[in-house]
Short mmCIF file of C-alpha atoms and ligand atoms in Angstrom, two decimals:
data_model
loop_
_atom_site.label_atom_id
_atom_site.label_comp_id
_atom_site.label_asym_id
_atom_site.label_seq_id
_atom_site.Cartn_x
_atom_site.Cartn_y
_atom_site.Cartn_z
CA UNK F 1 0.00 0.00 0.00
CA UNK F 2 1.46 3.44 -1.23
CA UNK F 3 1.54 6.37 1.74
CA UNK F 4 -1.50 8.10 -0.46
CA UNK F 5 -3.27 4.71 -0.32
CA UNK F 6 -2.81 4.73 3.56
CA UNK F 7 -3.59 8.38 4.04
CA UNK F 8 -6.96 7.93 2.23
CA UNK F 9 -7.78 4.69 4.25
CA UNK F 10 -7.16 7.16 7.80
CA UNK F 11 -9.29 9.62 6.20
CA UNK F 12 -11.98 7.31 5.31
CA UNK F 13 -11.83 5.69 8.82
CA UNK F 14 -11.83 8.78 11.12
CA UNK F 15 -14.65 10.68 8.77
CA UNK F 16 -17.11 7.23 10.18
CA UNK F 17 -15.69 7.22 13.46
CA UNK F 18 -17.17 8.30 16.60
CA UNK F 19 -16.45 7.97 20.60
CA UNK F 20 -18.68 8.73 23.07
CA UNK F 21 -17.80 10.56 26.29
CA UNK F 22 -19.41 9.41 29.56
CA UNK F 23 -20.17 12.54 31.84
CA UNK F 24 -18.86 10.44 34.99
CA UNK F 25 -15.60 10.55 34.02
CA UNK F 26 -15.01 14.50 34.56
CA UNK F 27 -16.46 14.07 38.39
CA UNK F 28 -13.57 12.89 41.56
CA UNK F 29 -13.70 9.09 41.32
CA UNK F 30 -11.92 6.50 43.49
CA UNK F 31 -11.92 2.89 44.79
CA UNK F 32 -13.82 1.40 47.11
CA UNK F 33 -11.12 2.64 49.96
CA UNK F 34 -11.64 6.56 48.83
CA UNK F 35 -12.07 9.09 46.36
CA UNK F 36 -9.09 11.05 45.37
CA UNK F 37 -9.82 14.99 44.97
CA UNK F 38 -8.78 16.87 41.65
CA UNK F 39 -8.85 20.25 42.11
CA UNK F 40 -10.19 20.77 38.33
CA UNK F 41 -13.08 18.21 38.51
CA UNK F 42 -16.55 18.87 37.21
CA UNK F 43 -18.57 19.04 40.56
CA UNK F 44 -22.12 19.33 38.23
CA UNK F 45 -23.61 18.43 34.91
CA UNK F 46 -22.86 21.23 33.85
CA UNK F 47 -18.89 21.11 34.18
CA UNK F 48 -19.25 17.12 33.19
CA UNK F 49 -20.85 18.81 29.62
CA UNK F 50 -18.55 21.89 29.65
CA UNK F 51 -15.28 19.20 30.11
CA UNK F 52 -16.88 17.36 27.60
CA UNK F 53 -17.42 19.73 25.15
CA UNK F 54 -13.90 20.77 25.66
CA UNK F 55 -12.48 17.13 24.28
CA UNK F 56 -14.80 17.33 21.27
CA UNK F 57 -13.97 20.96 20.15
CA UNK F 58 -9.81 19.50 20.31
CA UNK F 59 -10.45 15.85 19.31
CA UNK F 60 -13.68 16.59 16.58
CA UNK F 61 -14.60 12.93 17.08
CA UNK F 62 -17.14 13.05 19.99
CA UNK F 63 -20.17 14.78 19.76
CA UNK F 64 -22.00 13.20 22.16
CA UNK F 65 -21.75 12.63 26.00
CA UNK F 66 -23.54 9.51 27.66
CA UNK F 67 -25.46 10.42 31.10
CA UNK F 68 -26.00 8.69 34.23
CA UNK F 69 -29.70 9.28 35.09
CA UNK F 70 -28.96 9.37 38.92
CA UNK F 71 -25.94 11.35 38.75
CA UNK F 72 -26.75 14.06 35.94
CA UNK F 73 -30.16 13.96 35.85
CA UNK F 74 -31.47 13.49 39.88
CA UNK F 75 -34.70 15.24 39.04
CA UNK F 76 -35.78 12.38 35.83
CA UNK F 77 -37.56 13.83 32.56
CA UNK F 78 -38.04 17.60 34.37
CA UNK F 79 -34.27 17.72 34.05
CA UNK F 80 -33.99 17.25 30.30
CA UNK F 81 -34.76 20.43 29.24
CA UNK F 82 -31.66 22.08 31.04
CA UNK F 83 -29.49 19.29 30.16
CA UNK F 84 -30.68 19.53 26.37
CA UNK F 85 -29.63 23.28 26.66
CA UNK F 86 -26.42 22.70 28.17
CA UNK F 87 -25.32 19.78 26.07
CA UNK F 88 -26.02 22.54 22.76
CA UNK F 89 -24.25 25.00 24.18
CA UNK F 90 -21.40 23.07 24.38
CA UNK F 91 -21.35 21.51 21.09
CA UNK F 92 -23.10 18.25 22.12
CA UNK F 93 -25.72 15.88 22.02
CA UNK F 94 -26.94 13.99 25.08
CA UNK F 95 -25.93 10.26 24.60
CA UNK F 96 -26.72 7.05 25.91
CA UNK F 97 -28.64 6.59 28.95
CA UNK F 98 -27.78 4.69 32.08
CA UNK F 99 -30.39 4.21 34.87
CA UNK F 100 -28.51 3.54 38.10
CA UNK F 101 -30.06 0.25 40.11
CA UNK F 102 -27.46 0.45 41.92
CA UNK F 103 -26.87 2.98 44.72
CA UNK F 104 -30.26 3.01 46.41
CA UNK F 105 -30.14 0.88 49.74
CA UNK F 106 -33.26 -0.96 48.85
CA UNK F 107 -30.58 -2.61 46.21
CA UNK F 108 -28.89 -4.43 48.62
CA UNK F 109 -29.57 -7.62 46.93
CA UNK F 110 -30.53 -6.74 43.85
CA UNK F 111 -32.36 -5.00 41.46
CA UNK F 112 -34.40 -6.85 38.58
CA UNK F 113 -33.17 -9.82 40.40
CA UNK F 114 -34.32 -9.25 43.70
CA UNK F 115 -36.57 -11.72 45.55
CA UNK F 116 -38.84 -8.73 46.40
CA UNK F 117 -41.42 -7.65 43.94
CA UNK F 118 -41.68 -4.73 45.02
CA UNK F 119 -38.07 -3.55 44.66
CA UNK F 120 -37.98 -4.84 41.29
CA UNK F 121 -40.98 -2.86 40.48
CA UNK F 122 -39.08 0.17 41.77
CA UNK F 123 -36.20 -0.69 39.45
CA UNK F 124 -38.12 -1.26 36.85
CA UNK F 125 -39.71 1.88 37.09
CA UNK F 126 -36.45 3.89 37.22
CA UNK F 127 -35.51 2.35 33.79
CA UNK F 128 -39.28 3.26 32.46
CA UNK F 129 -38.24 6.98 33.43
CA UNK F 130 -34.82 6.53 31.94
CA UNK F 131 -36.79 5.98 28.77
CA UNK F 132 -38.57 8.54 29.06
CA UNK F 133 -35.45 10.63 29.45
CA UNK F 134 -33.98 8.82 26.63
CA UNK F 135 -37.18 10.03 24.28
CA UNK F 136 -36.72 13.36 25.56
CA UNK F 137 -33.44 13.78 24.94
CA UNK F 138 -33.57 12.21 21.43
CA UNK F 139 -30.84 9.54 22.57
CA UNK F 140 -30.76 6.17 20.64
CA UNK F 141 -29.85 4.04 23.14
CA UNK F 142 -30.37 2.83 26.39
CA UNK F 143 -27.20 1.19 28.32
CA UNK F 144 -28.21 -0.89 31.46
CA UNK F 145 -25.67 -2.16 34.04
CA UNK F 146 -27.03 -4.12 36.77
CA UNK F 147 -24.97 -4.97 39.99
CA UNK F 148 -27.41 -7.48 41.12
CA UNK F 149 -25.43 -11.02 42.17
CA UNK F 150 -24.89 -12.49 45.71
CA UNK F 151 -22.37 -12.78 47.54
CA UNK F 152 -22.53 -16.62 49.42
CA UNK F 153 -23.55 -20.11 47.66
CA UNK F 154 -26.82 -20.71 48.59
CA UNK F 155 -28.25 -17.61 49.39
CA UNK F 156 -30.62 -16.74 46.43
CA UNK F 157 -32.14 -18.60 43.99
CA UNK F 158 -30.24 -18.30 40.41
CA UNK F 159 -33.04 -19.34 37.97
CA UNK F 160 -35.74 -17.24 39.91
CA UNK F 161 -33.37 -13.97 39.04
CA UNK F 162 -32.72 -14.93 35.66
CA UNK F 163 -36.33 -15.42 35.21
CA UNK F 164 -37.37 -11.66 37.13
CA UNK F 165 -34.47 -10.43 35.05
CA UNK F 166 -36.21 -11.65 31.68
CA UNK F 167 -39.24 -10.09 32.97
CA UNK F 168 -38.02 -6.90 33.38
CA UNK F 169 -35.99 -6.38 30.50
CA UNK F 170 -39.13 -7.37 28.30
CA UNK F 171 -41.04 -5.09 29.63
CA UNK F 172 -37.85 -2.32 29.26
CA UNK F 173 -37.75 -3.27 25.10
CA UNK F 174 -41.28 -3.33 24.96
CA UNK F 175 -41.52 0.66 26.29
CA UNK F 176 -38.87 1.72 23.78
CA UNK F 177 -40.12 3.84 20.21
CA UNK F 178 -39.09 2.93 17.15
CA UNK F 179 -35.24 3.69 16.68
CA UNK F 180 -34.31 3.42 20.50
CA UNK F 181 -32.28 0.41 21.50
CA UNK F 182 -31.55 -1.21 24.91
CA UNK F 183 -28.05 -2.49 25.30
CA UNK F 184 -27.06 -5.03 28.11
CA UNK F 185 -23.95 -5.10 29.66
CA UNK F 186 -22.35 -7.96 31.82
CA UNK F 187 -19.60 -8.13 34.41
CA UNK F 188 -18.27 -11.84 35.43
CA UNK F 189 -17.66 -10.29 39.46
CA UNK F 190 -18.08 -6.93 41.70
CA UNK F 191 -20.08 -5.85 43.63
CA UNK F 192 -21.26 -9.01 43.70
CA UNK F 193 -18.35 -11.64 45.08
CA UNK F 194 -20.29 -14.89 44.28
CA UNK F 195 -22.38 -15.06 41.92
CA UNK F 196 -23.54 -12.27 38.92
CA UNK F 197 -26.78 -12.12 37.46
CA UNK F 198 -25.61 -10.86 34.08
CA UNK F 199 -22.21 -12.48 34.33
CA UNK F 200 -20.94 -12.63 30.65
CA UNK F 201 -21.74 -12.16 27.10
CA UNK F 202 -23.97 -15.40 26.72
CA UNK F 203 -25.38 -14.47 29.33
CA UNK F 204 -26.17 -10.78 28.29
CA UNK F 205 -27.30 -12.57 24.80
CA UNK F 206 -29.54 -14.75 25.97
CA UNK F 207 -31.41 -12.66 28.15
CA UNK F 208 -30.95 -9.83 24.91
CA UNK F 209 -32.93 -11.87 22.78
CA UNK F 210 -35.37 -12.55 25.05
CA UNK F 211 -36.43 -8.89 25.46
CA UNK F 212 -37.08 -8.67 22.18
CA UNK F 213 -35.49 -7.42 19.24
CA UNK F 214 -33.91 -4.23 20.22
CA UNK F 215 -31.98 -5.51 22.79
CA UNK F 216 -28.65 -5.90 22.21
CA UNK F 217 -25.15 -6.75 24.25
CA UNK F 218 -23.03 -4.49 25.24
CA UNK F 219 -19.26 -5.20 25.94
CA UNK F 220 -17.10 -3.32 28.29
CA UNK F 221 -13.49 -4.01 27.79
CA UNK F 222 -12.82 -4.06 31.36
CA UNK F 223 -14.95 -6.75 31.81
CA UNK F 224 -13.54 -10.19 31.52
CA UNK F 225 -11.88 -12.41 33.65
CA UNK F 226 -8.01 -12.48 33.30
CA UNK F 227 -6.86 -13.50 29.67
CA UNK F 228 -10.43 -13.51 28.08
CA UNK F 229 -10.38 -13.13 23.98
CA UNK F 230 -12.34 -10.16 24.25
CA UNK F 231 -12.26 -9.98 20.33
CA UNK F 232 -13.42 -13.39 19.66
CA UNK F 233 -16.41 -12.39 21.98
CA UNK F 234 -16.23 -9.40 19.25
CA UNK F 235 -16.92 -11.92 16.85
CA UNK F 236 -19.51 -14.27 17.61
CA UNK F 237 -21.67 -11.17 18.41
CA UNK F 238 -21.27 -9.38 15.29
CA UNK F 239 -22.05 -12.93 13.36
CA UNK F 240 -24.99 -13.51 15.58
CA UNK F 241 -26.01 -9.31 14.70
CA UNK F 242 -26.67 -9.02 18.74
CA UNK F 243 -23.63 -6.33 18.98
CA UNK F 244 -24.52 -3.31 20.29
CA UNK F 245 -21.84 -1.06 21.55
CA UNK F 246 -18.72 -0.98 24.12
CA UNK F 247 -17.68 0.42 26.98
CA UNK F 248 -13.84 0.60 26.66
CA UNK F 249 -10.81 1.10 28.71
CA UNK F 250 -8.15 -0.92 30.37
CA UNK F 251 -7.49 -3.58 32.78
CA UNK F 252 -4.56 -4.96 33.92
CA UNK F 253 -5.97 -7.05 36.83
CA UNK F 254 -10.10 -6.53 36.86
CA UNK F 255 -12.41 -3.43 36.07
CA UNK F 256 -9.21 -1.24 37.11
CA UNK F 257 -11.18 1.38 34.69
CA UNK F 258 -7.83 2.36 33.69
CA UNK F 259 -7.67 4.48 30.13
CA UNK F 260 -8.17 2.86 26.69
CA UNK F 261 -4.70 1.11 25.36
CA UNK F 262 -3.00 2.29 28.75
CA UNK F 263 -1.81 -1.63 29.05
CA UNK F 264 -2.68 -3.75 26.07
CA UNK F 265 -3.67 -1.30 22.97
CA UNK F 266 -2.82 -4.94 20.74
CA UNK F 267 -6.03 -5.66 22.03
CA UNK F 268 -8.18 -2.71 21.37
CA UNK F 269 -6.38 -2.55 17.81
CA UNK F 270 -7.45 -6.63 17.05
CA UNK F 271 -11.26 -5.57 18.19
CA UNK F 272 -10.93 -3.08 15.55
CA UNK F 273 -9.59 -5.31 13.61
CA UNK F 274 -12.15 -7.93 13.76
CA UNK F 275 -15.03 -4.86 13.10
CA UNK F 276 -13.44 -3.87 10.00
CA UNK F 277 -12.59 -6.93 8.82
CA UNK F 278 -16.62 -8.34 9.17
CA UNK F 279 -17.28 -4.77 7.58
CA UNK F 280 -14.71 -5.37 4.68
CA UNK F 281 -16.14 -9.23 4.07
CA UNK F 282 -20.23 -8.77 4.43
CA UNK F 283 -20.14 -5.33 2.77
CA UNK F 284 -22.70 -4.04 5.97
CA UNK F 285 -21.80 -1.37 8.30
CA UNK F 286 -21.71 -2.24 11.88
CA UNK F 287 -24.02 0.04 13.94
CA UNK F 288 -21.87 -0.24 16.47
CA UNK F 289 -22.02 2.46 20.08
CA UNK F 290 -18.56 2.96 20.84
CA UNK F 291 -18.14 4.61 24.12
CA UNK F 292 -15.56 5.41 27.16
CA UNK F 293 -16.46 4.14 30.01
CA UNK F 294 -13.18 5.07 32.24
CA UNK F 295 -12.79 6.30 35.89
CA UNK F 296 -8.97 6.95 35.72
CA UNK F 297 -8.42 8.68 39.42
CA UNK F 298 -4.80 9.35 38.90
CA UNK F 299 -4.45 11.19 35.71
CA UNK F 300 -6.15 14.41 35.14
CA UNK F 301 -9.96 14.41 33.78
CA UNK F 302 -9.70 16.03 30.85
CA UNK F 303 -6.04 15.45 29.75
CA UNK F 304 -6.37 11.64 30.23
CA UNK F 305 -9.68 11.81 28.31
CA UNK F 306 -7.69 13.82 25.06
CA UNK F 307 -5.42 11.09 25.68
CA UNK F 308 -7.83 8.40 25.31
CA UNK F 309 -9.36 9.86 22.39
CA UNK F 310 -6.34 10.08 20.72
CA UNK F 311 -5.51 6.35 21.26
CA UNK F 312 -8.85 4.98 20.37
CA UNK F 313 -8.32 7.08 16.95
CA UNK F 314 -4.63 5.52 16.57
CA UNK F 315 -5.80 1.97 17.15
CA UNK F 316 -9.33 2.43 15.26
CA UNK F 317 -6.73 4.14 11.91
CA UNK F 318 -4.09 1.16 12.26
CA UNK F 319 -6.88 -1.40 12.03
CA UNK F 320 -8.18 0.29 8.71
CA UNK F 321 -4.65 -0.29 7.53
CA UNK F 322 -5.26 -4.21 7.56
CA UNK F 323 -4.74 -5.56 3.77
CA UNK F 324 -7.86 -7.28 3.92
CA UNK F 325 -7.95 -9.41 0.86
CA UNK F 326 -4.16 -10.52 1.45
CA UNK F 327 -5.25 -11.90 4.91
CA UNK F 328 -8.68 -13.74 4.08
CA UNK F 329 -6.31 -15.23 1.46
CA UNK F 330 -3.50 -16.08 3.93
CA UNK F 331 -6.39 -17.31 6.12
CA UNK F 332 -7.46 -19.73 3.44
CA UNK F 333 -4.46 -21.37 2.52
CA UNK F 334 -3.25 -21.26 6.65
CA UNK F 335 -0.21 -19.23 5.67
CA UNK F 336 -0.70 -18.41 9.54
CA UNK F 337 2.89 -16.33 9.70
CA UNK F 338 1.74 -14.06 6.35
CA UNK F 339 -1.60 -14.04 8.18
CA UNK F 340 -0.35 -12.73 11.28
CA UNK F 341 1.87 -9.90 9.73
CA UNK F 342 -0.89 -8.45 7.96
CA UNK F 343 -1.83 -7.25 11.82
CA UNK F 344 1.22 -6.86 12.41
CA UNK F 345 2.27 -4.47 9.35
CA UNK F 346 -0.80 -2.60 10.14
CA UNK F 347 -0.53 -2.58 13.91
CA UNK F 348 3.12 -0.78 13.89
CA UNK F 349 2.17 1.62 10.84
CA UNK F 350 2.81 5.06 12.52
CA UNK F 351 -0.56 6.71 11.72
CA UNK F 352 -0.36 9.97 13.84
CA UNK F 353 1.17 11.93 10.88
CA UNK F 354 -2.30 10.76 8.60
CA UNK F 355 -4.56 11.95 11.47
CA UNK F 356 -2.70 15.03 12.06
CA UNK F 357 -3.70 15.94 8.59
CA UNK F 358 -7.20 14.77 8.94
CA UNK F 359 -7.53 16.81 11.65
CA UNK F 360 -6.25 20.01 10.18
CA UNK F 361 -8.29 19.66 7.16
CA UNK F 362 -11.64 19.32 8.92
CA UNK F 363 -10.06 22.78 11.08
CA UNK F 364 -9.38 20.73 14.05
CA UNK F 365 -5.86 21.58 15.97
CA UNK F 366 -2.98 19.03 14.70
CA UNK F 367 -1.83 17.95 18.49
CA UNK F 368 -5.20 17.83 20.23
CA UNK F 369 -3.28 17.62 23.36
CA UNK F 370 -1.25 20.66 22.97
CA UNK F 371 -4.36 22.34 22.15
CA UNK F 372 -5.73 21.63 25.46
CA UNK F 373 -2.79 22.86 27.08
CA UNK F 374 -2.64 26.20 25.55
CA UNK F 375 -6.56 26.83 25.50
CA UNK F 376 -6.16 27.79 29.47
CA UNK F 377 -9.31 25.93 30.11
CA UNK F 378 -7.54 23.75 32.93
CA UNK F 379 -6.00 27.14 34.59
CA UNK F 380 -9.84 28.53 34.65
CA UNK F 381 -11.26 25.66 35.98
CA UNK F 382 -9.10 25.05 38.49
CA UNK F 383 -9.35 28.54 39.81
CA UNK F 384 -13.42 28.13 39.84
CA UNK F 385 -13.64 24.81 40.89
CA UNK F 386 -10.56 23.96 43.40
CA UNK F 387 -12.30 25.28 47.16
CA UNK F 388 -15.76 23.23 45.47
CA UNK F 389 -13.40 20.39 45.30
CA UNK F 390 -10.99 20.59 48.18
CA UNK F 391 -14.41 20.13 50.82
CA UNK F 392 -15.88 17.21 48.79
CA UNK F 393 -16.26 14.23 50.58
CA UNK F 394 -13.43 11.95 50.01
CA UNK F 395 -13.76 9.03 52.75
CA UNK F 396 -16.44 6.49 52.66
CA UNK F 397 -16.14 6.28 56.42
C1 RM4 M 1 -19.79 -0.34 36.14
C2 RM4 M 1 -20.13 -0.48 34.67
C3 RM4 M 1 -21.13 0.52 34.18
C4 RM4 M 1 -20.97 1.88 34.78
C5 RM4 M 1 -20.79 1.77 36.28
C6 RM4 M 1 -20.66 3.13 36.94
O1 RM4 M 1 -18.62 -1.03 36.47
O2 RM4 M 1 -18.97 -0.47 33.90
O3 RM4 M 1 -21.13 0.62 32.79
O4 RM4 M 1 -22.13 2.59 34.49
O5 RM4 M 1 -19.67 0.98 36.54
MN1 MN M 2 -19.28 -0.11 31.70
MN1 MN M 3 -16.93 -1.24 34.84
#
């Protein structure tokens, strides 16, 4: 492939590609032992959508911001109109919407899953208003994350919560309009240290098609247990047309939530990989959500979000560079070390001068990063925000 060849192939990639930003990741996170302060953190939706709109305006590739219902909208459908107007004003469109089933103490053991009807009416009912919110806000799709599991053998009945958790997510596709989509996500362990009710991506599939037929999985890098082939997972889901979106970032031992590519971006570049190549063989787009789900604690909020931007472009431009009809060929006859180099050759291509001239010629700034830097956006912040964030409550105690 010429340089011109390659340069069109970026062009071509990053003019389709999107990444959505989720509005928790401006906002102090932690671990379950604390919350670490930054004194530039968004401390209201309206900072999460002003941060937000900052990473599109230098990045160009994420015009959208997904919301967590709870968090940025405590007040349900009354709030959209405000978040509507602040989302515009920065540039953005609300995004995906995630009920929380989660926090509220009645969740103690579960959710949809829980051996009370009553509490799984009240869940049920909080996703009903989510899509609501959802409608309002002209979002496509609805992302549900359930922490309902146990945590000692014995203690609840596992087909009873599979079959309250069919239940409710029928009833959840069968209030969505035309258009919307529900997406299920899965998580093999935590909060839940036994057992999960939604523990992996057959799981997630099963109960998917079940709800009906816009219900589809969604698949959050972070996870898997410990050596999974996420991208096989990639796979089987696109063949069986029940992929929805992702949630990505990294792990190096469980849902660390560290940033995208941070540890293994071979990984993120063979899910890619996989996309395009199902793309380049069945001539159909994926409709594919790709999103961030991240709570890096460490790194600053909104540089470690350009950062992650930038690598999801990198990876997502490298796996356009795959020679596609060299490899199903190489495939075919199982000339496995030719096979493996066309990833390879693609994988170490150094892409960043292509997408430094795809960004200037849609009149984005070359080094997104730098751009940041020099805007003074961080300086401002943390001058308006830092005594907001220096008595936030870091302990859990
Ligand atoms: C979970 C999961 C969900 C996210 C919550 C806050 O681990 O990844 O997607 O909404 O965290
Ligand atoms: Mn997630
Ligand atoms: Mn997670």
């Amino acid at each position: 492939m010429t340089s011109t060849q390659q340069t069109d192939r970026i062009f071509g990639a990053l003019n389709a590609f999107q990444i959505e930003l989720p509005s928790w990741g401006f906002a102090n996170t932690g671990t379950r032992f604390g919350k670490f302060l930054q004194p530039a953190a968004a401390t209201s939706t309206a900072e999460k959508l002003a941060d937000a709109g900052m990473v599109h305006r230098v990045t160009g590739v994420c015009p959208t911001i997904a919301l967590h219902v709870l968090w940025d909208l405590p007040n349900g459908v009354s709030d959209c109109g405000e978040v509507q107007s602040l989302a515009a004003k920065h540039g953005l469109r609300p995004g995906s919407i995630n009920p929380n089933v989660f926090q509220d103490q009645n969740y103690k053991h579960g959710s949809l899953g829980n051996p009370d009807p009553a509490i799984r009416r009240q869940a049920l009912d909080h996703i009903l208003t989510s899509v609501e919110i959802q409608t309002c806000l002209g979002s496509r799709d609805l992302s549900l994350w359930f922490a309902d599991g146990s945590n000692y053998p014995g203690t609840q009945n596992i087909r009873h919560r599979r079959q309250w958790f069919r239940e409710g997510l029928q009833a959840t596709n069968a209030a969505l309009s035309d258009g919307q989509r529900m997406l299920v996500e899965y998580k093999p362990f935590e909060p839940a240290f036994y057992h999960t009710d939604i523990a992996d991506w057959g799981m997630a599939m099963v109960l998917a098609r079940e709800a009906g037929p816009q219900a589809k999985v969604l698949v959050d890098t972070g996870h898997h247990y410990q050596s999974q082939n996420v991208e096989q997972i990639v796979s089987w889901l696109l063949d069986l047309d029940m992929l929805g979106g992702f949630h990505f970032n990294d792990r190096r031992y469980a849902d660390d939530d560290l940033t995208m590519g941070s540890i293994d971006p071979y990984q993120v570049f063979r899910i890619f990989h996989e996309i395009a190549h199902y793309e380049w063989e069945t001539g159909k787009r994926a409709d594919i959500a790709y999103m961030i789900d991240q709570s890096h604690n460490l790194k600053g909020k909104i540089e470690a979000m350009v950062q992650t931007v930038t690598t999801a472009m990198e990876l997502f431009a490298k796996a356009a560079l795959v020679d596609h009809a060299k490899l199903a060929a190489c495939q075919q006859s199982c000339s496995l070390v030719d096979a493996e180099n066309c990833l390879k050759d693609a994988f170490s291509s150094d892409v960043r001068p292509a997408i430094r001239e795809w960004a200037v010629s849609k009149g984005l700034p070359a080094d997104p990063m730098d751009a940041f830097r020099q805007s003074g956006y961080l300086e401002r912040i943390t001058a308006e925000r830092s005594a907001r964030n220096a008595s936030a409550i870091s302990s859990y105690a």
